[in-house]
Coordinates of N, CA and C in Angstrom, one line a residue:
M18 N -36.8 24.6 11.9 CA -37.0 23.1 12.6 C -36.6 23.5 10.6
D19 N -37.5 23.7 9.8 CA -36.3 23.4 8.3 C -35.4 23.7 8.5
S20 N -34.3 24.8 8.9 CA -32.8 24.5 8.7 C -32.1 23.3 9.6
N21 N -32.7 23.2 10.8 CA -32.5 22.1 11.6 C -32.5 20.9 10.5
F22 N -33.6 19.9 9.6 CA -33.8 19.6 8.3 C -32.5 19.3 7.2
N23 N -32.3 20.8 6.9 CA -31.9 21.0 5.6 C -30.7 20.5 6.4
D24 N -29.8 21.1 7.7 CA -28.4 20.5 8.1 C -28.1 19.5 8.4
S25 N -29.4 18.4 8.4 CA -28.4 16.7 8.9 C -28.4 16.6 7.1
Q26 N -29.2 17.0 6.5 CA -29.8 16.1 5.5 C -28.0 16.4 4.7
Q27 N -27.6 17.6 5.2 CA -26.8 18.1 3.9 C -25.2 17.0 4.4
S28 N -25.3 16.9 6.3 CA -24.0 16.5 7.0 C -24.7 15.0 6.4
Q29 N -25.4 14.3 5.6 CA -26.0 13.2 6.0 C -25.0 12.9 3.9
F30 N -25.0 13.8 2.9 CA -24.3 13.3 2.0 C -23.7 14.1 1.4
N31 N -22.9 14.9 2.7 CA -21.4 14.9 2.4 C -20.8 14.2 3.4
Q32 N -21.3 13.2 4.5 CA -20.8 12.3 4.7 C -19.8 11.1 4.1
E33 N -18.7 10.8 3.6 CA -18.1 9.5 2.8 C -18.0 9.1 3.5
T34 N -17.6 7.6 3.1 CA -16.9 6.8 3.7 C -15.3 6.5 4.1
V35 N -15.1 5.8 4.8 CA -14.0 5.8 5.1 C -12.9 4.6 4.0
P36 N -11.4 5.8 3.3 CA -10.6 5.0 2.4 C -9.8 3.5 3.1
D37 N -10.1 2.2 1.6 CA -8.9 1.0 2.3 C -8.4 1.3 3.1
N38 N -7.6 0.8 3.9 CA -6.6 1.0 3.9 C -5.2 0.3 3.8
N39 N -5.9 -0.8 2.9 CA -4.2 -0.9 2.4 C -3.7 -2.2 2.9
L40 N -4.4 -2.0 4.2 CA -3.3 -2.8 5.1 C -2.9 -4.8 4.3
V41 N -3.6 -5.3 4.3 CA -3.6 -7.0 3.2 C -2.4 -6.6 2.5
W42 N -2.5 -5.5 1.6 CA -2.0 -5.3 0.7 C -0.2 -4.8 1.1
A43 N -0.3 -4.6 2.2 CA 0.6 -4.0 2.6 C 1.4 -5.0 3.9
I44 N 0.6 -5.9 4.0 CA 1.3 -6.8 5.0 C 2.2 -7.9 3.9
L45 N 1.2 -8.4 3.2 CA 2.0 -8.9 2.4 C 2.8 -8.8 1.3
C46 N 2.7 -7.4 1.1 CA 4.1 -7.0 0.6 C 5.5 -6.8 1.3
T47 N 5.0 -6.8 2.9 CA 6.0 -6.6 3.4 C 6.6 -8.2 3.9
V48 N 5.7 -9.9 4.1 CA 6.1 -11.0 3.7 C 6.8 -11.3 2.5
L49 N 6.6 -10.6 1.3 CA 6.0 -11.8 0.3 C 7.4 -10.9 -0.5
C50 N 7.8 -9.1 -0.8 CA 8.8 -8.7 -1.4 C 9.0 -8.5 -1.3
C51 N 9.2 -7.0 -0.7 CA 10.4 -6.1 0.1 C 9.7 -5.8 1.2
L52 N 11.0 -6.0 2.2 CA 10.6 -5.6 3.9 C 10.5 -4.4 3.8
P53 N 11.3 -3.2 3.6 CA 11.5 -1.4 4.0 C 9.8 -1.0 3.6
F54 N 9.6 -1.2 1.8 CA 9.1 -0.7 1.2 C 7.6 -1.6 2.3
G55 N 6.9 -2.4 2.2 CA 6.2 -2.7 3.0 C 6.0 -2.6 4.0
I56 N 7.0 -2.0 5.4 CA 7.2 -1.6 6.5 C 6.4 -0.3 6.1
Y57 N 6.7 0.9 5.7 CA 5.8 1.9 5.7 C 4.7 2.4 4.8
A58 N 4.5 1.1 4.1 CA 3.3 0.5 3.4 C 2.2 0.1 5.5
I59 N 2.8 0.1 5.7 CA 2.6 -0.9 7.3 C 1.9 0.7 8.0
I60 N 3.0 1.0 8.3 CA 2.5 2.9 8.9 C 2.0 3.3 8.5
C61 N 1.9 3.5 6.8 CA 0.4 4.2 6.3 C -1.0 4.1 6.3
S62 N -1.0 2.6 5.9 CA -2.4 1.8 6.7 C -2.8 2.4 7.5
T63 N -1.7 2.0 8.4 CA -2.4 2.1 9.9 C -3.0 3.3 10.5
K64 N -2.4 5.0 10.0 CA -2.3 6.0 10.0 C -4.2 6.6 9.6
V65 N -4.8 5.4 9.3 CA -6.3 5.8 7.7 C -7.1 5.7 8.7
N66 N -7.7 5.4 10.0 CA -8.8 5.3 10.4 C -8.9 6.3 11.1
K67 N -6.9 6.9 11.7 CA -7.3 7.3 12.7 C -7.2 8.5 12.7
L68 N -7.0 9.0 11.4 CA -7.1 10.5 10.7 C -8.4 10.6 10.3
W69 N -9.2 9.7 9.9 CA -10.7 9.8 9.8 C -11.0 10.1 10.7
L70 N -10.7 9.2 11.6 CA -11.9 9.9 12.7 C -11.7 11.4 13.8
E71 N -10.5 11.9 13.7 CA -9.6 12.8 13.9 C -10.3 14.1 13.1
G72 N -11.4 13.6 12.3 CA -11.5 14.6 10.5 C -11.2 15.3 10.0
D73 N -9.5 14.7 9.5 CA -9.2 14.7 8.5 C -9.2 14.2 7.5
Y74 N -10.1 14.4 6.7 CA -10.2 13.3 5.4 C -9.3 13.4 5.1
E75 N -8.6 14.4 4.5 CA -8.0 14.4 3.0 C -6.8 13.7 3.5
G76 N -5.7 13.9 4.6 CA -4.6 13.4 5.1 C -5.4 12.1 5.1
A77 N -6.8 11.1 5.4 CA -6.5 9.7 5.4 C -6.8 9.6 4.2
K78 N -6.9 9.9 3.1 CA -7.0 9.9 2.2 C -6.0 9.5 1.4
K79 N -5.1 10.8 1.6 CA -3.1 10.1 1.1 C -2.9 9.6 1.9
A80 N -2.6 9.0 2.9 CA -2.9 8.0 3.5 C -3.1 6.8 3.1
S81 N -4.2 6.1 2.5 CA -5.0 5.2 1.9 C -3.6 5.1 0.5
A82 N -4.1 6.3 -0.2 CA -3.5 6.3 -1.2 C -1.2 6.1 -1.2
D83 N -1.0 7.0 0.2 CA 0.2 6.3 0.3 C 0.9 4.6 0.6
A84 N -0.2 4.5 1.1 CA -0.3 2.9 1.8 C -0.6 1.9 0.4
K85 N -1.0 2.1 -0.7 CA -1.2 1.6 -2.1 C 0.1 1.6 -3.0
K86 N 0.4 2.3 -2.6 CA 1.6 3.7 -3.7 C 2.7 2.1 -3.6
W87 N 3.2 2.3 -1.8 CA 4.1 1.7 -1.4 C 4.3 0.3 -1.5
S88 N 3.0 -0.1 -1.2 CA 3.1 -1.6 -1.8 C 2.1 -2.1 -2.8
I89 N 2.5 -1.7 -4.2 CA 2.7 -2.1 -5.2 C 3.6 -1.6 -5.8
Y90 N 5.4 -0.1 -5.5 CA 6.5 -0.3 -5.1 C 6.9 -1.0 -4.5
G91 N 7.1 -1.7 -3.8 CA 7.7 -2.6 -2.9 C 7.2 -4.3 -3.9
A92 N 6.2 -4.6 -4.5 CA 6.1 -5.6 -5.1 C 6.9 -5.1 -6.2
V93 N 6.2 -4.3 -7.0 CA 7.3 -4.3 -8.3 C 9.2 -4.6 -7.8
V94 N 9.5 -4.1 -7.1 CA 10.8 -4.3 -6.7 C 11.3 -5.7 -7.0
G95 N 10.7 -6.5 -5.9 CA 10.3 -7.6 -5.0 C 10.5 -9.0 -6.4
V96 N 9.8 -8.4 -7.7 CA 9.2 -8.9 -9.1 C 10.7 -8.5 -9.7
I97 N 11.5 -8.0 -9.8 CA 12.5 -7.1 -11.1 C 13.9 -7.7 -9.5
F98 N 13.2 -7.7 -7.9 CA 15.1 -8.3 -7.7 C 15.2 -10.2 -7.5
M99 N 13.6 -10.5 -8.2 CA 13.4 -11.9 -7.6 C 14.0 -12.5 -9.2
I100 N 13.2 -11.8 -10.6 CA 14.1 -11.7 -11.7 C 15.7 -11.9 -12.0
L101 N 16.0 -10.5 -11.3 CA 17.6 -10.4 -11.0 C 18.6 -11.7 -11.1
Y102 N 17.4 -12.2 -9.5 CA 17.9 -13.2 -8.8 C 17.9 -14.6 -9.9
F103 N 17.2 -14.7 -10.7 CA 16.9 -16.4 -11.2 C 17.9 -16.2 -12.3
I104 N 18.1 -15.1 -12.8 CA 19.5 -14.7 -14.3 C 20.2 -14.9 -13.3
F105 N 20.7 -13.9 -12.6 CA 22.3 -14.8 -11.8 C 22.6 -15.7 -12.0
M106 N 21.0 -16.1 -11.0 CA 21.5 -18.1 -11.2 C 21.3 -18.9 -12.1
M107 N 21.1 -18.1 -13.3 CA 21.1 -19.1 -14.4 C 22.3 -19.0 -15.2
V108 N 22.7 -18.0 -15.0 CA 24.1 -18.0 -15.5 C 25.3 -18.3 -14.7
V109 N 25.4 -18.3 -13.1 CA 26.2 -19.4 -12.4 C 26.3 -20.3 -12.8
G110 N 24.6 -20.9 -13.0 CA 25.0 -22.7 -13.2 C 25.1 -23.2 -15.0
V111 N 24.9 -22.0 -15.6 CA 26.0 -22.2 -16.6 C 27.2 -22.2 -17.0
S112 N 27.5 -21.2 -17.0 CA 28.9 -21.3 -16.5 C 30.0 -22.6 -15.2
S113 N 28.8 -22.7 -14.4 CA 29.9 -23.9 -13.7 C 29.6 -25.6 -14.4
F114 N 28.7 -25.3 -15.3 CA 27.7 -26.4 -16.1 C 28.8 -26.5 -17.4
S115 N 29.4 -25.8 -18.0 CA 30.7 -25.4 -19.1 C 31.7 -25.6 -18.6
R116 N 32.3 -25.6 -17.3 CA 33.5 -25.5 -16.2 C 33.6 -27.4 -16.1
G117 N 32.7 -27.9 -15.9 CA 32.9 -29.2 -15.1 C 32.3 -29.0 -14.0
Y118 N 32.0 -28.5 -13.1 CA 32.3 -28.3 -11.6 C 31.0 -29.2 -11.5

């Protein structure tokens, strides 16, 4: 009986919580920033709970980290694209204004 108590006590301490799947960030990245990176982030985030339930804890943690990483990449690319687009539009606007169009 003592060994059963130790086993259950040990499994209780070894049990970790499910990592965050970062699905909200992946969806926001897809809608607001960069579609390809966001879609990949959504795919990674939907794998987290499935892998955790299958017992692949390392795979679930990796999928969670990948979802977060690709959401950040998408946000950065989206912001850079918006800045470049704004600069381009300013240059076009200034050049058309100086030509008198």
